[in-house]
mmCIF file of C-alpha atoms in Angstrom:
data_model
loop_
_atom_site.group_PDB
_atom_site.id
_atom_site.type_symbol
_atom_site.label_atom_id
_atom_site.label_comp_id
_atom_site.label_asym_id
_atom_site.label_seq_id
_atom_site.Cartn_x
_atom_site.Cartn_y
_atom_site.Cartn_z
ATOM 1 C CA UNK A 150 66.895 143.209 128.242
ATOM 2 C CA UNK A 151 70.518 142.536 129.268
ATOM 3 C CA UNK A 152 71.179 140.641 126.023
ATOM 4 C CA UNK A 153 69.759 143.508 123.943
ATOM 5 C CA UNK A 154 71.980 146.011 125.789
ATOM 6 C CA UNK A 155 75.051 143.891 125.111
ATOM 7 C CA UNK A 156 74.046 143.651 121.458
ATOM 8 C CA UNK A 157 73.670 147.432 121.193
ATOM 9 C CA UNK A 158 77.030 147.970 122.901
ATOM 10 C CA UNK A 159 78.658 145.490 120.525
ATOM 11 C CA UNK A 160 77.164 147.200 117.479
ATOM 12 C CA UNK A 161 78.339 150.565 118.802
ATOM 13 C CA UNK A 162 81.890 149.264 119.273
ATOM 14 C CA UNK A 163 81.897 147.865 115.740
ATOM 15 C CA UNK A 164 80.655 151.193 114.361
ATOM 16 C CA UNK A 165 83.349 153.104 116.266
ATOM 17 C CA UNK A 166 85.999 150.681 115.003
ATOM 18 C CA UNK A 167 84.805 151.150 111.415
ATOM 19 C CA UNK A 168 84.980 154.909 111.768
ATOM 20 C CA UNK A 169 88.484 154.684 113.217
ATOM 21 C CA UNK A 170 89.541 152.502 110.291
ATOM 22 C CA UNK A 171 88.113 155.031 107.828
ATOM 23 C CA UNK A 172 90.042 157.828 109.544
ATOM 24 C CA UNK A 173 93.250 155.784 109.442
ATOM 25 C CA UNK A 174 92.711 154.971 105.767
ATOM 26 C CA UNK A 175 92.126 158.659 104.957
ATOM 27 C CA UNK A 176 95.282 159.607 106.855
ATOM 28 C CA UNK A 177 97.234 156.993 104.897
ATOM 29 C CA UNK A 178 95.878 158.335 101.602
ATOM 30 C CA UNK A 179 96.750 161.908 102.581
ATOM 31 C CA UNK A 180 100.267 160.897 103.595
ATOM 32 C CA UNK A 181 100.747 159.098 100.284
ATOM 33 C CA UNK A 182 99.448 162.111 98.346
ATOM 34 C CA UNK A 183 101.831 164.412 100.232
ATOM 35 C CA UNK A 184 104.728 162.036 99.586
ATOM 36 C CA UNK A 185 103.914 161.901 95.865
ATOM 37 C CA UNK A 186 103.564 165.689 95.718
ATOM 38 C CA UNK A 187 106.914 166.191 97.457
ATOM 39 C CA UNK A 188 108.548 163.685 95.117
ATOM 40 C CA UNK A 189 107.165 165.537 92.084
ATOM 41 C CA UNK A 190 108.432 168.857 93.421
ATOM 42 C CA UNK A 191 111.887 167.409 94.023
ATOM 43 C CA UNK A 192 111.940 165.866 90.550
ATOM 44 C CA UNK A 193 110.889 169.147 88.934
ATOM 45 C CA UNK A 194 113.546 171.059 90.882
ATOM 46 C CA UNK A 195 116.273 168.649 89.787
ATOM 47 C CA UNK A 196 115.010 168.724 86.210
ATOM 48 C CA UNK A 197 114.755 172.513 86.157
ATOM 49 C CA UNK A 198 118.331 172.897 87.371
ATOM 50 C CA UNK A 199 119.639 170.353 84.884
ATOM 51 C CA UNK A 200 117.771 171.901 81.966
ATOM 52 C CA UNK A 201 118.447 175.558 82.715
ATOM 53 C CA UNK A 202 121.606 176.094 80.682
ATOM 54 C CA UNK A 203 120.673 173.778 77.774
ATOM 55 C CA UNK A 204 117.308 175.505 77.347
ATOM 56 C CA UNK A 205 118.905 178.924 77.804
ATOM 57 C CA UNK A 206 121.382 178.119 75.032
ATOM 58 C CA UNK A 207 118.514 176.922 72.837
ATOM 59 C CA UNK A 208 116.688 180.219 73.368
ATOM 60 C CA UNK A 209 119.820 182.249 72.618
ATOM 61 C CA UNK A 210 120.406 180.362 69.357
ATOM 62 C CA UNK A 211 116.797 180.837 68.261
ATOM 63 C CA UNK A 212 116.991 184.521 69.123
ATOM 64 C CA UNK A 213 120.059 184.899 66.902
ATOM 65 C CA UNK A 214 118.646 182.882 64.007
ATOM 66 C CA UNK A 215 114.962 183.846 64.000
ATOM 67 C CA UNK A 216 114.020 187.516 63.960
ATOM 68 C CA UNK A 217 110.532 186.795 65.329
ATOM 69 C CA UNK A 218 112.027 185.024 68.371
ATOM 70 C CA UNK A 219 112.637 188.214 70.344
ATOM 71 C CA UNK A 220 114.234 188.266 73.789
ATOM 72 C CA UNK A 221 111.587 190.678 75.025
ATOM 73 C CA UNK A 222 108.406 192.292 73.732
ATOM 74 C CA UNK A 223 106.533 195.458 74.614
ATOM 75 C CA UNK A 224 103.126 194.171 75.741
ATOM 76 C CA UNK A 225 101.828 197.398 77.273
ATOM 77 C CA UNK A 226 102.859 201.042 77.149
ATOM 78 C CA UNK A 227 105.066 200.612 80.205
ATOM 79 C CA UNK A 228 105.684 196.845 80.297
ATOM 80 C CA UNK A 229 108.333 194.710 78.649
ATOM 81 C CA UNK A 230 107.847 190.952 78.936
ATOM 82 C CA UNK A 231 110.772 188.705 78.211
ATOM 83 C CA UNK A 232 113.473 186.190 79.019
ATOM 84 C CA UNK A 233 116.221 186.295 81.624
ATOM 85 C CA UNK A 234 118.522 189.242 80.876
ATOM 86 C CA UNK A 235 122.296 189.056 80.667
ATOM 87 C CA UNK A 236 124.504 191.705 82.297
ATOM 88 C CA UNK A 237 125.138 193.179 78.845
ATOM 89 C CA UNK A 238 121.383 193.780 78.459
ATOM 90 C CA UNK A 239 121.151 196.170 81.396
ATOM 91 C CA UNK A 240 122.421 199.310 79.581
ATOM 92 C CA UNK A 241 120.008 198.585 76.726
ATOM 93 C CA UNK A 242 117.094 198.188 79.121
ATOM 94 C CA UNK A 243 117.985 201.525 80.673
ATOM 95 C CA UNK A 244 117.949 203.117 77.210
ATOM 96 C CA UNK A 245 114.468 201.697 76.667
ATOM 97 C CA UNK A 246 113.238 203.560 79.721
ATOM 98 C CA UNK A 247 113.213 200.625 82.119
ATOM 99 C CA UNK A 248 113.235 201.812 85.731
ATOM 100 C CA UNK A 249 112.145 198.554 87.334
ATOM 101 C CA UNK A 250 112.821 194.863 86.820
ATOM 102 C CA UNK A 251 110.761 192.003 88.232
ATOM 103 C CA UNK A 252 112.656 188.721 88.408
ATOM 104 C CA UNK A 253 110.612 185.545 88.799
ATOM 105 C CA UNK A 254 113.678 183.299 88.622
ATOM 106 C CA UNK A 255 115.194 181.299 91.428
ATOM 107 C CA UNK A 256 118.773 182.143 92.407
ATOM 108 C CA UNK A 257 120.407 179.569 90.111
ATOM 109 C CA UNK A 258 118.551 181.085 87.128
ATOM 110 C CA UNK A 259 119.478 184.699 87.844
ATOM 111 C CA UNK A 260 122.258 186.168 85.702
ATOM 112 C CA UNK A 261 122.173 189.832 86.753
ATOM 113 C CA UNK A 262 122.866 190.833 90.372
ATOM 114 C CA UNK A 263 120.744 193.494 92.010
ATOM 115 C CA UNK A 264 123.850 195.649 92.430
ATOM 116 C CA UNK A 265 124.215 195.999 88.649
ATOM 117 C CA UNK A 266 120.621 197.177 88.293
ATOM 118 C CA UNK A 267 121.187 199.646 91.109
ATOM 119 C CA UNK A 268 124.248 200.997 89.299
ATOM 120 C CA UNK A 269 121.886 201.977 86.475
ATOM 121 C CA UNK A 270 119.252 203.323 88.886
ATOM 122 C CA UNK A 271 116.874 200.457 88.158
ATOM 123 C CA UNK A 272 114.741 199.071 90.990
ATOM 124 C CA UNK A 273 114.848 195.294 91.261
ATOM 125 C CA UNK A 274 112.010 193.203 92.706
ATOM 126 C CA UNK A 275 112.942 189.545 93.164
ATOM 127 C CA UNK A 276 110.090 187.045 93.557
ATOM 128 C CA UNK A 277 111.652 183.562 93.287
ATOM 129 C CA UNK A 278 109.216 181.109 91.706
ATOM 130 C CA UNK A 279 110.036 177.556 90.711
ATOM 131 C CA UNK A 280 110.063 176.843 86.994
ATOM 132 C CA UNK A 281 107.810 174.333 85.207
ATOM 133 C CA UNK A 282 104.173 174.162 86.289
ATOM 134 C CA UNK A 283 104.447 176.545 89.249
ATOM 135 C CA UNK A 284 102.784 179.939 89.675
ATOM 136 C CA UNK A 285 103.762 182.952 91.778
ATOM 137 C CA UNK A 286 101.994 183.140 95.123
ATOM 138 C CA UNK A 287 99.017 185.468 95.460
ATOM 139 C CA UNK A 288 101.024 187.727 97.754
ATOM 140 C CA UNK A 289 103.876 187.985 95.260
ATOM 141 C CA UNK A 290 101.434 188.681 92.439
ATOM 142 C CA UNK A 291 100.016 191.611 94.418
ATOM 143 C CA UNK A 292 103.530 192.950 95.074
ATOM 144 C CA UNK A 293 104.452 192.653 91.399
ATOM 145 C CA UNK A 294 101.249 194.256 90.116
ATOM 146 C CA UNK A 295 101.651 197.167 92.546
ATOM 147 C CA UNK A 296 105.299 197.547 91.476
ATOM 148 C CA UNK A 297 104.323 197.751 87.803
ATOM 149 C CA UNK A 298 101.442 200.128 88.483
ATOM 150 C CA UNK A 299 103.588 202.457 90.578
ATOM 151 C CA UNK A 300 106.154 202.686 87.776
ATOM 152 C CA UNK A 301 103.521 203.071 85.058
ATOM 153 C CA UNK A 302 101.814 205.862 86.994
ATOM 154 C CA UNK A 303 105.115 207.771 86.801
ATOM 155 C CA UNK A 304 105.655 206.994 83.127
ATOM 156 C CA UNK A 305 108.326 204.398 83.908
ATOM 157 C CA UNK A 306 108.696 201.030 82.201
ATOM 158 C CA UNK A 307 109.007 197.708 84.031
ATOM 159 C CA UNK A 308 110.744 194.652 82.609
ATOM 160 C CA UNK A 309 109.068 191.440 83.799
ATOM 161 C CA UNK A 310 110.991 188.248 83.159
ATOM 162 C CA UNK A 311 111.487 184.622 84.072
ATOM 163 C CA UNK A 312 113.759 182.250 82.144
ATOM 164 C CA UNK A 313 112.032 182.321 78.764
ATOM 165 C CA UNK A 314 109.279 184.890 79.210
ATOM 166 C CA UNK A 315 106.581 182.266 78.758
ATOM 167 C CA UNK A 316 104.878 181.220 81.980
ATOM 168 C CA UNK A 317 105.820 182.740 85.322
ATOM 169 C CA UNK A 318 106.438 186.271 84.067
ATOM 170 C CA UNK A 319 103.437 186.088 81.743
ATOM 171 C CA UNK A 320 101.248 185.241 84.738
ATOM 172 C CA UNK A 321 102.293 188.497 86.412
ATOM 173 C CA UNK A 322 101.673 190.587 83.299
ATOM 174 C CA UNK A 323 98.260 189.017 82.742
ATOM 175 C CA UNK A 324 97.242 189.719 86.325
ATOM 176 C CA UNK A 325 98.248 193.354 85.820
ATOM 177 C CA UNK A 326 96.182 193.611 82.635
ATOM 178 C CA UNK A 327 93.188 192.052 84.362
ATOM 179 C CA UNK A 328 93.407 194.436 87.302
ATOM 180 C CA UNK A 329 94.447 197.684 85.625
ATOM 181 C CA UNK A 330 93.312 197.304 82.012
ATOM 182 C CA UNK A 331 89.927 195.757 82.858
ATOM 183 C CA UNK A 332 90.544 192.712 80.659
ATOM 184 C CA UNK A 333 89.162 189.254 81.289
ATOM 185 C CA UNK A 334 91.817 186.563 81.866
ATOM 186 C CA UNK A 335 91.015 185.038 78.466
ATOM 187 C CA UNK A 336 91.189 188.360 76.603
ATOM 188 C CA UNK A 337 94.410 189.320 78.361
ATOM 189 C CA UNK A 338 95.988 186.014 77.382
ATOM 190 C CA UNK A 339 94.897 186.325 73.748
ATOM 191 C CA UNK A 340 96.260 189.852 73.596
ATOM 192 C CA UNK A 341 99.665 188.994 75.071
ATOM 193 C CA UNK A 342 99.945 185.902 72.888
ATOM 194 C CA UNK A 343 99.275 188.053 69.813
ATOM 195 C CA UNK A 344 102.338 190.102 70.760
ATOM 196 C CA UNK A 345 104.545 187.315 72.130
ATOM 197 C CA UNK A 346 103.449 184.119 70.438
ATOM 198 C CA UNK A 347 105.392 181.678 72.599
ATOM 199 C CA UNK A 348 103.712 182.517 75.905
ATOM 200 C CA UNK A 349 102.159 179.450 77.505
ATOM 201 C CA UNK A 350 100.540 178.993 80.902
ATOM 202 C CA UNK A 351 100.539 175.859 83.021
ATOM 203 C CA UNK A 352 97.345 174.737 84.741
ATOM 204 C CA UNK A 353 98.428 176.216 88.085
ATOM 205 C CA UNK A 354 99.175 179.547 86.409
ATOM 206 C CA UNK A 355 95.761 179.612 84.747
ATOM 207 C CA UNK A 356 94.184 178.868 88.114
ATOM 208 C CA UNK A 357 95.892 181.739 89.919
ATOM 209 C CA UNK A 358 94.983 184.076 87.042
ATOM 210 C CA UNK A 359 91.349 182.985 87.294
ATOM 211 C CA UNK A 360 91.447 183.539 91.065
ATOM 212 C CA UNK A 361 92.743 187.078 90.584
ATOM 213 C CA UNK A 362 89.980 187.779 88.078
ATOM 214 C CA UNK A 363 87.355 186.362 90.438
ATOM 215 C CA UNK A 364 88.614 188.417 93.390
ATOM 216 C CA UNK A 365 88.539 191.544 91.250
ATOM 217 C CA UNK A 366 84.923 190.897 90.257
ATOM 218 C CA UNK A 367 83.961 190.403 93.903
ATOM 219 C CA UNK A 368 85.687 193.635 94.918
ATOM 220 C CA UNK A 369 83.776 195.540 92.230
ATOM 221 C CA UNK A 370 80.475 194.044 93.381
ATOM 222 C CA UNK A 371 81.133 195.111 96.967
ATOM 223 C CA UNK A 372 81.812 198.734 96.016
#
């Protein structure tokens, strides 16, 4: 009997040790994944900063040389979707009926200060979002969509922009169309792309758009 008890205790200790090893291994894997993720974020940040002015110049040249490469496009009755504006663009935006601007750029990408918009009586909502592969947070998407809807309800136009008017700003516009124009994410994307051909979403941006669509469906079911 005593030998059997010792055997059971030994087996139990071995089992506990195995479980502890599994936990340690999982922790190591998680730490490595976090380290890799942080390294990728740092690399993207450095790359985004280094590429900002070269890619901006490229977009400016294409805009001057190709008539179809427009700086902004009207994608809804009260929404302009486009690239980062220059200070000289502000009077023109005002003439187009713009009363609100949503900036998805980080500070180093922003060319127009809020004070200049205010001088033209244009509200400015700044929602800094990292370029390349990143999407606005759900909270910022809600703020942006409400901002657009409030302006649209008063017959006022909102200019939504990031650096090139392709990913971050497009994500916001698509979420608005899904919520207030009753479009599916896929239909909204096809529609906007038919107006502004160069829009392109990263995987993370598609995911947040799908999440918004899913939440909207759930809210309708609960009504």
